[in-house]
Short mmCIF file of C-alpha atoms and ligand atoms in Angstrom, two decimals:
data_model
loop_
_atom_site.label_atom_id
_atom_site.label_comp_id
_atom_site.label_asym_id
_atom_site.label_seq_id
_atom_site.Cartn_x
_atom_site.Cartn_y
_atom_site.Cartn_z
CA UNK A 21 13.98 52.94 115.92
CA UNK A 22 12.48 53.89 112.07
CA UNK A 23 9.71 55.79 114.38
CA UNK A 24 12.08 57.20 117.03
CA UNK A 25 13.14 59.31 113.95
CA UNK A 26 10.89 61.94 113.91
CA UNK A 27 10.37 63.86 110.89
CA UNK A 28 8.78 66.69 108.85
CA UNK A 29 4.86 67.18 109.10
CA UNK A 30 4.57 68.10 105.48
CA UNK A 31 7.04 69.61 102.36
CA UNK A 32 6.50 73.10 103.25
CA UNK A 33 7.71 72.48 106.71
CA UNK A 34 11.41 70.91 104.73
CA UNK A 35 11.80 73.51 102.37
CA UNK A 36 11.85 76.33 104.97
CA UNK A 37 13.86 74.37 107.31
CA UNK A 38 16.54 73.24 104.51
CA UNK A 39 16.49 76.19 103.18
CA UNK A 40 16.91 77.35 107.01
CA UNK A 41 19.99 75.96 106.54
CA UNK A 42 21.52 77.14 102.91
CA UNK A 43 20.62 81.06 104.24
CA UNK A 44 23.30 82.11 106.89
CA UNK A 45 25.55 84.22 106.66
CA UNK A 46 27.26 82.94 104.30
CA UNK A 47 23.92 84.49 101.70
CA UNK A 48 24.28 87.84 104.15
CA UNK A 49 27.76 88.51 104.42
CA UNK A 50 29.52 85.69 102.08
CA UNK A 51 27.69 86.77 99.27
CA UNK A 52 27.61 90.51 99.39
CA UNK A 53 31.50 90.18 100.41
CA UNK A 54 32.96 88.42 98.21
CA UNK A 55 30.25 90.40 95.73
CA UNK A 56 32.69 93.23 96.60
CA UNK A 57 36.30 92.03 96.71
CA UNK A 58 35.72 89.39 93.02
CA UNK A 59 34.86 93.11 90.74
CA UNK A 60 30.45 93.36 91.35
CA UNK A 61 28.23 92.25 89.12
CA UNK A 62 30.49 89.21 86.92
CA UNK A 63 31.15 87.78 90.23
CA UNK A 64 26.75 87.44 90.53
CA UNK A 65 26.77 86.00 87.62
CA UNK A 66 29.07 83.21 87.59
CA UNK A 67 28.19 82.84 90.91
CA UNK A 68 24.21 81.78 90.15
CA UNK A 69 26.05 79.98 87.27
CA UNK A 70 27.94 77.43 89.31
CA UNK A 71 24.63 77.73 92.19
CA UNK A 72 22.70 75.36 89.31
CA UNK A 73 24.73 74.11 87.06
CA UNK A 74 27.85 72.42 89.83
CA UNK A 75 25.96 72.31 93.01
CA UNK A 76 22.30 71.72 92.74
CA UNK A 77 23.30 68.35 91.29
CA UNK A 78 25.40 68.12 94.28
CA UNK A 79 22.88 68.88 96.55
CA UNK A 80 20.65 66.62 94.76
CA UNK A 81 22.92 63.67 95.55
CA UNK A 82 22.70 64.74 99.25
CA UNK A 83 19.33 64.92 98.68
CA UNK A 84 18.88 61.02 97.31
CA UNK A 85 21.55 59.23 99.83
CA UNK A 86 20.00 60.84 102.74
CA UNK A 87 15.97 60.44 101.58
CA UNK A 88 16.84 56.33 100.56
CA UNK A 89 18.43 55.43 103.20
CA UNK A 90 16.96 57.56 106.30
CA UNK A 91 19.98 57.58 108.04
CA UNK A 92 22.79 60.28 109.34
CA UNK A 93 26.01 60.27 106.81
CA UNK A 94 27.73 57.73 108.32
CA UNK A 95 25.47 54.71 107.89
CA UNK A 96 24.08 55.99 104.90
CA UNK A 97 27.47 55.81 103.32
CA UNK A 98 27.95 53.04 104.47
CA UNK A 99 24.92 51.33 103.96
CA UNK A 100 24.86 51.92 100.51
CA UNK A 101 28.18 50.28 99.63
CA UNK A 102 28.44 47.27 97.79
CA UNK A 103 32.55 45.76 98.84
CA UNK A 104 34.07 46.06 102.76
CA UNK A 105 36.35 48.86 101.33
CA UNK A 106 34.07 50.68 100.43
CA UNK A 107 31.91 50.59 103.75
CA UNK A 108 35.35 50.64 105.98
CA UNK A 109 35.64 54.71 103.46
CA UNK A 110 31.68 55.66 103.94
CA UNK A 111 32.52 54.97 107.43
CA UNK A 112 35.67 57.34 107.49
CA UNK A 113 34.58 59.49 105.09
CA UNK A 114 30.93 59.72 107.03
CA UNK A 115 33.34 61.17 110.10
CA UNK A 116 34.90 63.29 108.22
CA UNK A 117 31.84 65.39 107.47
CA UNK A 118 30.44 65.52 111.05
CA UNK A 119 34.08 66.54 111.67
CA UNK A 120 33.92 69.67 109.47
CA UNK A 121 29.60 70.20 109.91
CA UNK A 122 31.06 70.72 114.08
CA UNK A 123 34.34 72.06 113.12
CA UNK A 124 32.40 74.76 110.59
CA UNK A 125 30.17 75.31 114.19
CA UNK A 126 32.83 76.35 116.02
CA UNK A 127 33.83 79.01 114.07
CA UNK A 128 30.63 80.37 112.61
CA UNK A 129 29.11 80.30 116.61
CA UNK A 130 31.70 82.81 116.69
CA UNK A 131 31.12 85.29 114.18
CA UNK A 132 27.28 84.57 115.02
CA UNK A 133 27.88 85.84 119.14
CA UNK A 134 29.18 89.48 117.47
CA UNK A 135 26.62 89.60 115.19
CA UNK A 136 23.50 88.83 118.31
CA UNK A 137 26.00 91.05 120.42
CA UNK A 138 25.90 94.43 118.01
CA UNK A 139 21.95 93.32 117.20
CA UNK A 140 21.73 93.71 121.52
CA UNK A 141 23.94 96.51 121.63
CA UNK A 142 22.37 99.10 118.63
CA UNK A 143 19.14 98.53 120.86
CA UNK A 144 20.22 98.84 124.00
CA UNK A 145 21.90 102.17 123.17
CA UNK A 146 18.29 103.27 121.78
CA UNK A 147 17.14 102.42 124.84
CA UNK A 148 20.01 104.51 126.21
CA UNK A 149 21.69 101.46 128.41
CA UNK A 150 24.65 103.13 126.69
CA UNK A 151 27.70 101.33 129.16
CA UNK A 152 26.08 97.44 128.43
CA UNK A 153 26.22 98.98 124.72
CA UNK A 154 29.72 99.85 125.03
CA UNK A 155 30.24 96.37 126.20
CA UNK A 156 28.27 94.23 123.51
CA UNK A 157 29.89 96.37 121.24
CA UNK A 158 33.17 96.07 121.97
CA UNK A 159 35.12 93.57 121.42
CA UNK A 160 36.86 91.60 124.21
CA UNK A 161 37.67 88.26 125.30
CA UNK A 162 35.16 87.85 128.21
CA UNK A 163 31.95 88.93 125.19
CA UNK A 164 32.78 87.12 122.13
CA UNK A 165 33.07 84.03 125.54
CA UNK A 166 29.83 84.42 126.76
CA UNK A 167 27.60 85.92 123.09
CA UNK A 168 29.10 82.59 121.68
CA UNK A 169 28.40 80.33 124.44
CA UNK A 170 24.75 82.72 124.60
CA UNK A 171 24.42 80.95 120.52
CA UNK A 172 25.37 78.45 121.07
CA UNK A 173 22.30 77.62 123.84
CA UNK A 174 19.70 79.19 121.54
CA UNK A 175 20.67 76.43 119.50
CA UNK A 176 21.35 73.57 121.59
CA UNK A 177 17.43 74.30 122.31
CA UNK A 178 15.55 74.23 119.42
CA UNK A 179 17.98 71.20 117.76
CA UNK A 180 17.31 69.34 121.48
CA UNK A 181 13.90 69.23 121.10
CA UNK A 182 13.21 67.31 117.91
CA UNK A 183 13.05 67.39 113.88
CA UNK A 184 9.10 69.28 114.18
CA UNK A 185 8.31 70.78 117.37
CA UNK A 186 12.60 72.53 117.22
CA UNK A 187 13.85 71.75 113.98
CA UNK A 188 10.72 72.91 111.84
CA UNK A 189 9.14 75.55 113.65
CA UNK A 190 11.55 77.00 114.27
CA UNK A 191 12.49 77.17 110.77
CA UNK A 192 8.44 78.50 110.19
CA UNK A 193 9.43 80.56 112.35
CA UNK A 194 12.16 82.03 112.07
CA UNK A 195 12.55 82.59 108.42
CA UNK A 196 9.72 84.60 107.73
CA UNK A 197 10.87 86.84 110.36
CA UNK A 198 13.81 86.89 107.97
CA UNK A 199 12.46 87.70 104.82
CA UNK A 200 10.59 90.97 106.60
CA UNK A 201 13.36 92.45 108.12
CA UNK A 202 15.78 91.20 104.87
CA UNK A 203 13.10 93.63 101.90
CA UNK A 204 11.88 96.15 105.12
CA UNK A 205 16.12 97.41 105.15
CA UNK A 206 16.40 96.80 101.10
CA UNK A 207 13.59 99.58 100.90
CA UNK A 208 15.03 101.40 102.90
CA UNK A 209 18.26 101.66 101.80
CA UNK A 210 17.07 102.20 97.84
CA UNK A 211 15.61 104.84 98.85
CA UNK A 212 18.73 106.94 100.10
CA UNK A 213 20.52 109.41 97.39
CA UNK A 214 23.60 107.95 96.38
CA UNK A 215 21.37 104.40 96.27
CA UNK A 216 22.78 104.00 92.66
CA UNK A 217 26.42 104.15 92.30
CA UNK A 218 26.43 100.64 93.66
CA UNK A 219 23.59 99.30 91.90
CA UNK A 220 24.82 99.71 89.17
CA UNK A 221 28.12 97.95 90.95
CA UNK A 222 26.15 95.11 91.67
CA UNK A 223 24.16 94.82 88.51
CA UNK A 224 26.41 95.73 86.05
CA UNK A 225 28.71 92.80 84.58
CA UNK A 226 31.92 93.30 83.35
CA UNK A 227 32.57 90.31 81.12
CA UNK A 228 36.63 90.51 81.22
CA UNK A 229 36.79 89.08 84.81
CA UNK A 230 34.13 86.33 83.94
CA UNK A 231 36.80 84.16 83.03
CA UNK A 232 38.81 84.83 86.13
CA UNK A 233 39.79 82.05 87.52
CA UNK A 234 39.60 82.99 91.47
CA UNK A 235 36.49 84.28 90.91
CA UNK A 236 35.34 81.34 89.61
CA UNK A 237 36.75 79.52 92.79
CA UNK A 238 35.61 81.37 95.05
CA UNK A 239 32.18 81.81 93.36
CA UNK A 240 32.07 77.20 93.32
CA UNK A 241 33.62 78.17 97.00
CA UNK A 242 30.31 80.17 97.71
CA UNK A 243 28.53 78.65 96.17
CA UNK A 244 29.43 74.86 97.90
CA UNK A 245 29.26 76.37 101.58
CA UNK A 246 25.90 78.57 101.20
CA UNK A 247 24.45 75.50 100.16
CA UNK A 248 25.44 73.78 102.64
CA UNK A 249 27.53 71.21 100.67
CA UNK A 250 29.49 67.81 101.84
CA UNK A 251 28.54 67.72 105.27
CA UNK A 252 25.58 65.74 105.04
CA UNK A 253 23.73 68.67 106.63
CA UNK A 254 20.90 68.50 103.37
CA UNK A 255 21.43 64.91 103.54
CA UNK A 256 20.17 64.07 107.06
CA UNK A 257 17.59 66.79 107.34
CA UNK A 258 15.72 64.88 103.14
CA UNK A 259 16.23 62.12 105.70
CA UNK A 260 13.39 62.82 107.46
CA UNK A 261 11.29 63.74 104.23
CA UNK A 262 8.47 61.26 103.51
CA UNK A 263 8.74 59.29 100.23
CA UNK A 264 5.77 60.70 98.68
CA UNK A 265 7.59 63.79 97.33
CA UNK A 266 9.05 64.50 94.12
CA UNK A 267 13.24 65.59 95.12
CA UNK A 268 14.61 66.79 92.29
CA UNK A 269 11.30 69.90 93.09
CA UNK A 270 11.89 70.60 96.47
CA UNK A 271 15.98 70.94 96.22
CA UNK A 272 15.54 73.37 92.60
CA UNK A 273 13.30 75.00 96.00
CA UNK A 274 16.05 74.99 98.04
CA UNK A 275 18.83 76.46 95.91
CA UNK A 276 16.08 78.94 94.35
CA UNK A 277 15.58 79.88 97.79
CA UNK A 278 19.28 80.06 98.45
CA UNK A 279 20.68 81.95 95.66
CA UNK A 280 17.51 84.12 96.04
CA UNK A 281 18.44 85.27 98.96
CA UNK A 282 21.72 86.03 98.63
CA UNK A 283 20.62 87.91 95.50
CA UNK A 284 18.37 89.91 97.64
CA UNK A 285 21.77 90.74 101.13
CA UNK A 286 23.54 91.99 97.53
CA UNK A 287 21.29 94.72 96.76
CA UNK A 288 21.29 95.75 100.09
CA UNK A 289 24.46 95.56 101.32
CA UNK A 290 26.54 96.78 98.14
CA UNK A 291 23.52 99.94 97.90
CA UNK A 292 24.39 100.41 101.57
CA UNK A 293 28.38 100.93 100.83
CA UNK A 294 27.47 103.81 98.57
CA UNK A 295 26.19 105.77 100.72
CA UNK A 296 28.47 105.84 103.58
CA UNK A 297 30.84 106.34 101.37
CA UNK A 298 28.64 109.59 100.63
CA UNK A 299 28.82 110.06 104.58
CA UNK A 300 32.24 110.63 104.81
CA UNK A 301 32.89 106.02 105.51
CA UNK A 302 35.92 105.29 104.01
CA UNK A 303 35.04 101.98 101.52
CA UNK A 304 37.62 101.28 100.01
CA UNK A 305 41.32 99.33 101.19
CA UNK A 306 43.84 100.57 98.27
CA UNK A 307 41.65 99.58 95.11
CA UNK A 308 39.42 97.39 97.20
CA UNK A 309 36.39 97.49 98.19
CA UNK A 310 35.98 96.88 101.24
CA UNK A 311 34.56 94.00 103.13
CA UNK A 312 34.64 90.87 105.92
CA UNK A 313 34.27 91.94 108.87
CA UNK A 314 35.32 95.86 108.22
CA UNK A 315 32.06 95.85 106.38
CA UNK A 316 29.91 93.98 108.33
CA UNK A 317 30.68 96.05 111.43
CA UNK A 318 32.80 99.47 111.14
CA UNK A 319 31.50 100.82 107.07
CA UNK A 320 27.52 99.62 107.43
CA UNK A 321 27.35 100.55 111.82
CA UNK A 322 29.03 104.52 110.65
CA UNK A 323 26.16 104.10 107.96
CA UNK A 324 23.71 103.74 110.25
CA UNK A 325 25.15 106.18 113.69
CA UNK A 326 25.07 108.79 110.48
CA UNK A 327 21.17 108.44 110.75
CA UNK A 328 21.18 109.70 114.19
CA UNK A 329 19.46 107.68 116.67
CA UNK A 330 16.11 106.27 114.62
CA UNK A 331 19.93 104.71 113.13
CA UNK A 332 20.32 102.12 115.82
CA UNK A 333 16.81 100.63 115.42
CA UNK A 334 17.77 100.59 111.62
CA UNK A 335 20.92 98.35 113.20
CA UNK A 336 19.38 95.99 115.06
CA UNK A 337 17.05 94.78 112.80
CA UNK A 338 19.94 94.99 110.62
CA UNK A 339 21.92 92.35 113.49
CA UNK A 340 18.76 91.24 113.79
CA UNK A 341 18.72 89.61 110.69
CA UNK A 342 21.77 88.81 110.53
CA UNK A 343 21.45 86.04 113.65
CA UNK A 344 18.36 84.97 112.17
CA UNK A 345 19.98 83.89 109.84
CA UNK A 346 23.33 82.39 111.82
CA UNK A 347 20.92 80.55 113.88
CA UNK A 348 18.66 78.10 110.89
CA UNK A 349 21.90 77.31 109.49
CA UNK A 350 23.92 76.78 113.40
CA UNK A 351 21.49 74.19 114.04
CA UNK A 352 21.33 72.12 110.85
CA UNK A 353 24.98 72.02 111.58
CA UNK A 354 24.26 70.50 114.94
CA UNK A 355 22.10 68.57 113.82
CA UNK A 356 24.10 66.39 111.63
CA UNK A 357 26.85 65.07 114.91
CA UNK A 358 23.96 64.45 116.85
CA UNK A 359 21.52 62.42 114.54
CA UNK A 360 25.04 60.01 114.54
CA UNK A 361 24.94 59.83 118.62
CA UNK A 362 21.57 59.17 118.41
CA UNK A 363 20.71 56.45 116.18
CA UNK A 364 24.28 54.78 117.27
CA UNK A 365 23.87 54.93 121.16
CA UNK A 366 21.91 54.53 123.75
CA UNK A 367 21.65 58.68 124.58
CA UNK A 368 18.46 60.00 123.61
CA UNK A 369 17.87 63.35 121.95
CA UNK A 370 18.27 65.67 124.63
CA UNK A 371 21.62 64.66 126.04
CA UNK A 372 23.21 64.20 122.49
CA UNK A 373 22.86 67.81 121.92
CA UNK A 374 23.50 69.56 124.68
CA UNK A 375 26.93 67.13 124.84
CA UNK A 376 27.90 68.01 121.68
CA UNK A 377 26.85 72.28 122.36
CA UNK A 378 29.54 71.11 125.08
CA UNK A 379 32.57 70.21 123.16
CA UNK A 380 31.31 72.24 120.38
CA UNK A 381 32.11 75.46 122.77
CA UNK A 382 35.08 74.59 123.98
CA UNK A 383 36.81 74.55 120.67
CA UNK A 384 34.90 77.91 120.59
CA UNK A 385 36.51 78.79 123.17
CA UNK A 386 39.43 77.71 122.66
CA UNK A 387 39.07 79.54 118.23
CA UNK A 388 37.75 82.59 120.72
CA UNK A 389 41.06 82.23 122.85
CA UNK A 390 43.67 81.97 120.06
CA UNK A 391 42.11 83.64 117.71
CA UNK A 392 44.32 84.79 115.84
CA UNK A 393 46.29 80.73 115.39
CA UNK A 394 42.66 78.97 114.81
CA UNK A 395 40.47 81.14 113.13
CA UNK A 396 42.20 81.69 109.40
CA UNK A 397 43.00 77.70 109.89
CA UNK A 398 39.41 75.88 110.40
CA UNK A 399 37.44 77.84 107.80
CA UNK A 400 40.69 77.04 105.56
CA UNK A 401 40.09 73.36 106.75
CA UNK A 402 36.81 73.27 106.36
CA UNK A 403 35.55 75.51 103.42
CA UNK A 404 38.27 74.74 100.85
CA UNK A 405 40.06 71.00 101.22
CA UNK A 406 37.14 69.06 103.72
CA UNK A 407 33.59 70.37 101.92
CA UNK A 408 34.89 70.17 98.26
CA UNK A 409 36.73 67.35 98.61
CA UNK A 410 33.96 65.58 100.60
CA UNK A 411 31.01 67.23 98.09
CA UNK A 412 33.84 65.04 95.45
CA UNK A 413 33.15 61.58 97.92
CA UNK A 414 29.52 62.29 98.59
CA UNK A 415 28.60 62.45 93.93
CA UNK A 416 30.86 59.22 93.93
CA UNK A 417 29.22 57.56 96.05
CA UNK A 418 25.69 58.56 95.09
CA UNK A 419 27.45 57.80 90.73
CA UNK A 420 29.29 55.26 91.15
CA UNK A 421 28.78 53.10 94.47
CA UNK A 422 25.48 53.27 94.62
CA UNK A 423 23.47 50.23 92.30
CA UNK A 424 22.51 52.87 89.85
CA UNK A 425 18.38 50.86 89.63
CA UNK A 426 18.44 51.17 92.84
CA UNK A 427 19.39 54.78 92.63
CA UNK A 428 16.66 55.41 89.85
CA UNK A 429 14.35 54.38 91.92
CA UNK A 430 14.34 56.15 94.98
CA UNK A 431 14.29 59.20 92.11
CA UNK A 432 10.88 57.39 91.12
CA UNK A 433 9.39 58.17 94.54
CA UNK A 434 7.04 59.89 95.23
CA UNK A 435 7.30 61.22 91.03
CA UNK A 436 6.74 58.22 89.02
CA UNK A 437 6.46 60.75 85.95
CA UNK A 438 10.30 62.33 86.60
CA UNK A 439 11.32 58.89 83.99
CA UNK A 440 10.15 61.55 81.26
CA UNK A 441 11.72 64.52 81.90
CA UNK A 442 15.19 65.89 80.92
CA UNK A 443 17.00 65.52 84.26
CA UNK A 444 16.45 62.24 84.67
CA UNK A 445 18.63 61.43 81.63
CA UNK A 446 20.67 64.31 81.96
CA UNK A 447 21.37 63.83 85.96
CA UNK A 448 22.67 60.03 86.92
CA UNK A 449 25.49 60.75 84.43
CA UNK A 450 25.99 64.18 85.49
CA UNK A 451 27.10 63.72 88.80
CA UNK A 452 29.01 60.43 87.58
CA UNK A 453 31.08 62.19 85.35
CA UNK A 454 30.89 66.11 85.31
CA UNK A 455 29.72 66.99 88.81
CA UNK A 456 33.77 64.43 90.48
CA UNK A 457 35.86 66.53 87.45
CA UNK A 458 34.64 69.43 88.13
CA UNK A 459 34.84 69.81 91.93
CA UNK A 460 37.98 68.39 91.52
CA UNK A 461 39.60 71.28 88.36
CA UNK A 462 38.59 73.71 91.17
CA UNK A 463 39.95 72.79 94.09
CA UNK A 464 43.39 71.98 92.38
CA UNK A 465 43.61 75.35 90.90
CA UNK A 466 42.39 76.68 94.27
CA UNK A 467 45.62 74.53 96.49
CA UNK A 468 48.12 75.63 93.47
CA UNK A 469 47.30 78.88 93.25
N1 LIG B 12 24.48 77.49 104.21
C1 LIG B 12 24.94 78.55 105.78
C2 LIG B 12 25.12 80.20 105.45
O1 LIG B 12 25.02 80.36 104.16
C3 LIG B 12 26.28 77.25 106.37
C4 LIG B 12 25.76 76.50 106.81
C5 LIG B 12 24.86 75.84 107.11
C6 LIG B 12 26.62 74.47 106.46
N2 LIG B 12 25.20 74.20 107.47
C7 LIG B 12 25.95 73.88 106.15
C8 LIG B 12 27.73 75.44 105.64
C9 LIG B 12 27.12 72.50 106.44
C10 LIG B 12 28.63 74.56 104.99
C11 LIG B 12 28.02 73.04 105.54
O2 LIG B 12 25.86 80.00 105.63
#
């Protein structure tokens, strides 16, 4: 079975795929939105600290467990358990991760569908197909269902082609395109008049806000979502990694790319908002900067439209950027249930992918139809409850359940010299005590507030 599992063909393949998972709507939409609603640069500062001090160590827990057990999250947690009771708990927690990943994909596909629809709408508008463009850009049940379906079909097509031929190759194609689009759009926006005001909101922190519990919580949630933590995504990706690689280094590279791209996305979005304001688009709701769908589907298109017909092309590029980011993330979410099915049933990858995709689409359709009742619920259940709790479970499995010598041996694989470094001295204790306590504190605080 080991050979059937598939493997990344190179270190770069893994880093690009894992970074592709990490870089998603969470970076390009969620991060700037959080910056806007949490007082600008203070949020950026807290986010960067948390990403490296808390999310990175938690990421390492997933990566080490995954590479060691070479299996999906359910089998992995059972494999490192030492007693039958812990094994049962591992089984339950593993399934909880799989369900969470699938549920995240269900609402993610809906948003990604909107984004894709807007991308084609602006392109068609530019080409003069105004009727079709209008259908694609206006909110309707038929458009939402069709767009989410298209997006999920793309996701399934990539995953069903396999780890190397699907996930790795497509991540290597899409991520450079994403970077190119992002950098070009930033250059364009920063060359406009009035970019400076947005830049100062984004880059000059108001230090009095840095200790605001609300802000710290949002930053923590954002950093966990952004690194795709807590549901077995990173775990399964590292299970496809060779034993020769230096895990702490690869984990650090993924974290750097993820935070780097979030930072760049802010450099695009926040100045763009203030330029839009100068063009007469309202960017404040009361005294809060606009955020969420309002920012993405009203303010930014408003800005692009004020740039004349060429603006349609810029808008196309902007929504293509979001759609690409979403696709490299959604494939990593789908891989969580698909790997479980492939490793524990006679089904092959192709059938497992299409079947899972179908089930997820049914949930997406439910969320679309009962949007007001279900959308917020799905987001809260997964990102506020399940991800932090599962983050704690994974740290506890790495730090307490897993035999310590075996853990250290796994870390040393591919990088024997690591035993002399700071990571080696700090991380095992850190993942045992500091990570679970801090994540729990933040979680408890979020429930109380
Ligand atoms: N990290 C992605 C983003 O920022 C989303 C994502 C992909 C994700 N896989 C995940 C989130 C697994 C939670 C769990 O948009």
